[in-house]
């Protein structure tokens, strides 16, 4: 750990401070206390060194109860855990993850110090924290440098300042602790007490080190401001003052000289070259025998030359270069390269300042010197290379600045990284621009992406056994990302998958896995046959939840798995994945809502199944219903806990209201409709943004109206409440009219009709609970009658709703062959209202929306007659409907069915049902009602009409069979044979026999025919054998 | 001054002459050497005439014997083997032509050290020799026709052959050689043979057979560094066998005691102990604990080739189990690179 921290501070020192002395001081400052390295510490260090951070953390967790670990180490476990997080953060290439870990480490370090203030490592905690903040601050400065947007730049700078300020606070605290430690020591220590003397020395050294560190961080903080700004000047002056104080207090020590050098740099940054020169000369005058002093001197020369150039003292600058000569091997070190560069620059500037006519030789010499020096500098990669090339250009010497082709992995990777940065910058730029500028930026982005690809590929070809796996992973990761950006999803998926599965602990692998999954999802959405892609998406998601179950990336995977399970109708699997999703996941609410809705839909499908079709038991159905409701409610509760009512919450609340309304719990439905904050009706009435999408209002009104009416039986003992609720129902009707009646009358009609269907479904769900059904029917009857009979306010649509709802009520009670009294009564009321609509429309042609709507009413009326058993009236009605237009297929189907039903009392009508009825005058052999045969012929071979074709074919055979049963002897057998052959023909032509919907019906019919013929009732099986044999 | 220097040089020359003329040397473990003429030799006792006294030295007390006028390559090879440089030892021995050596003991030594170097390489997987080849060489050394039956290396040769045969997978055959080795009439020799057999059973997962043998060694009377080392090793074997028979906690207690009492710097014992700990956790289906244990051997106690190879093999398996293919591959690659002939690399 200490190595890592020291390492990062070393980098800080090298990059910004420019010398190794401070780095060494910092390394000492953060070094592990002597004697603390036990076996556990060594093991932990080795794990961190190998970047096995997960197992380092595991070891520390287990060390608490490990007999093999000594107590001293156990006490430092929280510290080590925090240190491990810092190490993991430093190894991470994921910026977000790195920052999260560093901030967690700060919290952990603070907790450690609070819990164990006397621990030997408690003293270093604030330094560690300070270091973390400085690292974060420096990251923000880099981000600010890269940002192209001014606001973004400022934001990064502000954040950097905050981190540096926090860093300073932490280091100041460390400094204060050391000062307090010094104060605790006696003023005089007897020479014999070596331990205490050593302690005092240690504390004094540490104090000086923290003082140096504080000044260094102050300078970093200043550099984070915009150069020349008021804040910059203030902060840099503060850093300069801090260094000056250190110099004054320790002028005879190396630390004092170091501080002087840094003070000079601060003054240079403050554009005070005169003052800076004074600082540098104090170092230049030093004897360079000591290596450390020589290093400082070299730096001082370099900066003094820079200051001289600022002062336009070019000759002085060139002379300064002679103050120190490079030793063997030092020529290309950064300080001596800098000296060379400034000498070249000063020489050129000096030459420029001379009159060439009078000083030809001198100018020539200086120019030549400048060229030679600049050429040397241009050959070395580093801070001054590009400036040297520029200088050479000014001197009339052109240098090919295009970067040379990479010759090894590292160079190729560096070039790829540069190209990738260019790609990102161009993309960001394109997002802010429009028109031609945007096009140009996009073209640049594309070119940069291409370059990045090329260099990454080149890097891979240059990799060898020595290439670190981490670097190879980095290459693959960015290639994966670039493929994704390029929309090359197959390659992105393959690379992402490769990284995730082979190097799961690589910091980019989670993102790579996410890219792989997203790529497969893209391919899935574009594929015609989705089988393969679907499996790949699921496989990628399953891998993610297995590998990183609690990581944020896995949440998307869980969402995908739940969604796919829902698409596949596998609610159990969906629920299983939902339950695995971490409790804290923000995705859980949405998913629970989706799943709840799916479960409810499954329940509805199941309950509508015939018992013969293998419907589940009552207990199982109850469990299904409960589970659907619980999941949905848990989703709403969770989504609601977010505080904001968004579309998801609104949808879920409506779904719950529908669920309760469907299951005849209207009071509960009303609660979800009227809730003060999230009620569906409340949201619609307050015009809430979450309830504005289609068809939210429509569905809300529908379920509200149904619920208000449905709840009335429960309010039987409370007339006031019942009246109030009835009024609410009326109000909802009026709202419906107001909202949808103006511009789209047809839509309002459809809404009313679907409401009737909803009521029918609700009644169906009541199953055998006759008492409830009757009460509910009565409630609707009362309400509908009140609406239907009101003098004012009724429209075509509202009366249609009244009629439709009566019709639906009739259907709900229409369970046997013959209509029950209750059913008949409702059908009669429906017929009355349909007739009322037709009468009113006849009187006022503008009252009904259009002829099409009236045609629908006539058909409904005809069906009412049919349902009431008044089949002759029904037949007449259909004939009237079909007279103007026989191509009304729905009417033809219903009419044929009426004729078939008439066959029960008059077998001749079976023939009419097959062959048609009511001749068209003047067209012999044609009928207004076509009958099954013609319907079958006209719908055959058209996939769109397959359903009607099978309906016609099947019923045609039913008619033959039923007619045969009314006969006897040969006539009977003959007709049964015809029925059988017709069915066999049908099977030959259409072996699928209409699929699941029609095949069982054909099968059952054939068995009946076979029985009637005295044959083995094998049904379609016998025919399938024949087909196979053929 | 000059006379003093001359005297010193003279005495040095005289000393050298005197050593050279002292003929054979029996190096004893932790005791002073005997110099003289080897007058008798058997697998159990070596007689040396130190003039005027004849000493009969138990083979168990002998570190090694250097013979009068033995070839330098033999003594070099012996040193190399002692330092674990088996290939270098074989190189040295390869320079010798047995046909030109008349003294039988020296020829026996050359043959034995050749077989021993191969055996060690095969057992650690550190060279280009497999256990079968090494076993055949050692068996040849023990073959009466070869004329080595009187060598003081016979007990050690049987012990090594037992280990080689067990590593080759045949515990029953190994039993025979460990039985021969158990004929040693010094306590540590007997215990080493029993321990070897116990380890052979353990290697074959025959925990129940291994348990009583380990107990016998762990609870044996006697003391001294050699015996203590054997007892510690037996305790580790006992722990692994207990874990293998489902008594994890009991086994763990023993291993932990060994780790706590092992001397710092005894890398081999630490390596063996942590591997035992790993095996115990593996047997108890606790892969993460097992990983931490084997990682100790891998990162801290990797100096002993056999134990390191064992840890790498198990790490590879465990990383795969916890779904970390990169670390799995890394462990496998290091195992193959460092110990290509190891039984662990070829498991």
mmCIF file of C-alpha atoms in Angstrom, chain A residues 102-221:
data_model
loop_
_atom_site.group_PDB
_atom_site.id
_atom_site.type_symbol
_atom_site.label_atom_id
_atom_site.label_comp_id
_atom_site.label_asym_id
_atom_site.label_seq_id
_atom_site.Cartn_x
_atom_site.Cartn_y
_atom_site.Cartn_z
ATOM 1 C CA UNK A 102 -11.157 6.268 -3.628
ATOM 2 C CA UNK A 103 -14.015 8.064 -1.927
ATOM 3 C CA UNK A 104 -15.011 4.867 -0.132
ATOM 4 C CA UNK A 105 -11.421 4.567 1.039
ATOM 5 C CA UNK A 106 -11.587 8.092 2.483
ATOM 6 C CA UNK A 107 -14.650 7.126 4.521
ATOM 7 C CA UNK A 108 -12.967 3.916 5.659
ATOM 8 C CA UNK A 109 -9.763 5.690 6.661
ATOM 9 C CA UNK A 110 -11.760 8.232 8.633
ATOM 10 C CA UNK A 111 -13.701 5.482 10.388
ATOM 11 C CA UNK A 112 -10.440 3.725 11.245
ATOM 12 C CA UNK A 113 -8.917 6.826 12.806
ATOM 13 C CA UNK A 114 -12.052 7.520 14.767
ATOM 14 C CA UNK A 115 -12.244 3.978 16.091
ATOM 15 C CA UNK A 116 -8.537 3.601 16.836
ATOM 16 C CA UNK A 117 -7.004 7.038 17.413
ATOM 17 C CA UNK A 118 -4.045 5.523 19.242
ATOM 18 C CA UNK A 119 -3.152 2.998 16.551
ATOM 19 C CA UNK A 120 0.379 3.547 15.187
ATOM 20 C CA UNK A 121 -1.090 4.016 11.722
ATOM 21 C CA UNK A 122 -3.673 6.565 12.811
ATOM 22 C CA UNK A 123 -1.023 9.258 12.237
ATOM 23 C CA UNK A 124 -0.788 8.427 8.559
ATOM 24 C CA UNK A 125 -4.514 8.340 7.920
ATOM 25 C CA UNK A 126 -4.833 12.027 7.170
ATOM 26 C CA UNK A 127 -1.876 11.877 4.845
ATOM 27 C CA UNK A 128 -3.507 8.999 3.002
ATOM 28 C CA UNK A 129 -6.728 10.942 2.762
ATOM 29 C CA UNK A 130 -4.890 14.046 1.655
ATOM 30 C CA UNK A 131 -3.171 12.027 -1.011
ATOM 31 C CA UNK A 132 -6.477 10.639 -2.271
ATOM 32 C CA UNK A 133 -7.970 14.100 -2.564
ATOM 33 C CA UNK A 134 -4.905 15.383 -4.379
ATOM 34 C CA UNK A 135 -5.181 12.464 -6.846
ATOM 35 C CA UNK A 136 -8.839 13.253 -7.426
ATOM 36 C CA UNK A 137 -8.064 16.937 -7.800
ATOM 37 C CA UNK A 138 -5.396 16.234 -10.372
ATOM 38 C CA UNK A 139 -7.793 14.010 -12.297
ATOM 39 C CA UNK A 140 -10.265 16.869 -12.462
ATOM 40 C CA UNK A 141 -7.557 19.232 -13.699
ATOM 41 C CA UNK A 142 -6.786 16.781 -16.498
ATOM 42 C CA UNK A 143 -10.480 16.507 -17.314
ATOM 43 C CA UNK A 144 -10.711 20.288 -17.400
ATOM 44 C CA UNK A 145 -7.771 20.429 -19.803
ATOM 45 C CA UNK A 146 -9.474 17.945 -22.107
ATOM 46 C CA UNK A 147 -12.941 19.532 -21.935
ATOM 47 C CA UNK A 148 -13.891 21.540 -24.976
ATOM 48 C CA UNK A 149 -16.931 23.158 -23.438
ATOM 49 C CA UNK A 150 -16.266 26.210 -21.244
ATOM 50 C CA UNK A 151 -18.990 25.382 -18.731
ATOM 51 C CA UNK A 152 -17.736 21.839 -18.431
ATOM 52 C CA UNK A 153 -14.189 23.087 -18.017
ATOM 53 C CA UNK A 154 -15.264 25.384 -15.200
ATOM 54 C CA UNK A 155 -17.211 22.600 -13.549
ATOM 55 C CA UNK A 156 -14.141 20.362 -13.526
ATOM 56 C CA UNK A 157 -11.985 23.166 -12.194
ATOM 57 C CA UNK A 158 -14.441 23.905 -9.406
ATOM 58 C CA UNK A 159 -14.490 20.239 -8.443
ATOM 59 C CA UNK A 160 -10.697 20.139 -8.553
ATOM 60 C CA UNK A 161 -10.562 23.063 -6.153
ATOM 61 C CA UNK A 162 -12.868 21.300 -3.759
ATOM 62 C CA UNK A 163 -10.687 18.192 -3.797
ATOM 63 C CA UNK A 164 -7.498 20.195 -3.281
ATOM 64 C CA UNK A 165 -9.133 22.093 -0.423
ATOM 65 C CA UNK A 166 -10.147 18.798 1.189
ATOM 66 C CA UNK A 167 -6.631 17.491 0.608
ATOM 67 C CA UNK A 168 -5.147 20.505 2.327
ATOM 68 C CA UNK A 169 -7.521 20.095 5.262
ATOM 69 C CA UNK A 170 -6.461 16.476 5.690
ATOM 70 C CA UNK A 171 -2.736 17.201 5.436
ATOM 71 C CA UNK A 172 -3.119 20.154 7.818
ATOM 72 C CA UNK A 173 -4.740 17.769 10.258
ATOM 73 C CA UNK A 174 -1.795 15.387 9.920
ATOM 74 C CA UNK A 175 0.497 18.338 10.495
ATOM 75 C CA UNK A 176 -1.458 19.373 13.586
ATOM 76 C CA UNK A 177 -1.292 15.824 14.975
ATOM 77 C CA UNK A 178 2.481 15.773 14.510
ATOM 78 C CA UNK A 179 2.765 19.173 16.175
ATOM 79 C CA UNK A 180 0.668 17.931 19.091
ATOM 80 C CA UNK A 181 2.936 14.895 19.326
ATOM 81 C CA UNK A 182 5.975 17.148 19.501
ATOM 82 C CA UNK A 183 4.386 19.260 22.188
ATOM 83 C CA UNK A 184 3.747 16.216 24.301
ATOM 84 C CA UNK A 185 7.475 15.532 24.495
ATOM 85 C CA UNK A 186 9.444 16.962 27.420
ATOM 86 C CA UNK A 187 11.387 20.122 26.655
ATOM 87 C CA UNK A 188 14.665 18.486 27.531
ATOM 88 C CA UNK A 189 15.368 14.856 26.963
ATOM 89 C CA UNK A 190 18.256 13.188 28.731
ATOM 90 C CA UNK A 191 20.862 11.947 26.222
ATOM 91 C CA UNK A 192 20.464 8.440 27.601
ATOM 92 C CA UNK A 193 16.836 8.295 26.511
ATOM 93 C CA UNK A 194 17.667 7.403 22.949
ATOM 94 C CA UNK A 195 14.199 6.127 22.176
ATOM 95 C CA UNK A 196 12.595 9.433 23.015
ATOM 96 C CA UNK A 197 15.269 11.350 21.172
ATOM 97 C CA UNK A 198 14.613 9.206 18.132
ATOM 98 C CA UNK A 199 10.908 9.830 18.507
ATOM 99 C CA UNK A 200 11.514 13.578 18.560
ATOM 100 C CA UNK A 201 13.683 13.335 15.469
ATOM 101 C CA UNK A 202 11.041 11.317 13.666
ATOM 102 C CA UNK A 203 8.324 13.794 14.517
ATOM 103 C CA UNK A 204 10.440 16.777 13.456
ATOM 104 C CA UNK A 205 11.213 15.094 10.165
ATOM 105 C CA UNK A 206 7.582 14.214 9.614
ATOM 106 C CA UNK A 207 6.578 17.773 10.454
ATOM 107 C CA UNK A 208 8.918 19.180 7.832
ATOM 108 C CA UNK A 209 7.693 16.678 5.293
ATOM 109 C CA UNK A 210 4.042 17.590 5.808
ATOM 110 C CA UNK A 211 4.956 21.274 5.542
ATOM 111 C CA UNK A 212 6.585 20.589 2.183
ATOM 112 C CA UNK A 213 3.612 18.571 1.106
ATOM 113 C CA UNK A 214 1.229 21.355 2.075
ATOM 114 C CA UNK A 215 3.132 23.874 -0.016
ATOM 115 C CA UNK A 216 3.199 21.434 -2.948
ATOM 116 C CA UNK A 217 -0.554 20.902 -2.796
ATOM 117 C CA UNK A 218 -1.090 24.650 -2.612
ATOM 118 C CA UNK A 219 0.807 25.003 -5.865
ATOM 119 C CA UNK A 220 -1.264 22.214 -7.447
ATOM 120 C CA UNK A 221 -4.385 24.008 -6.325
#
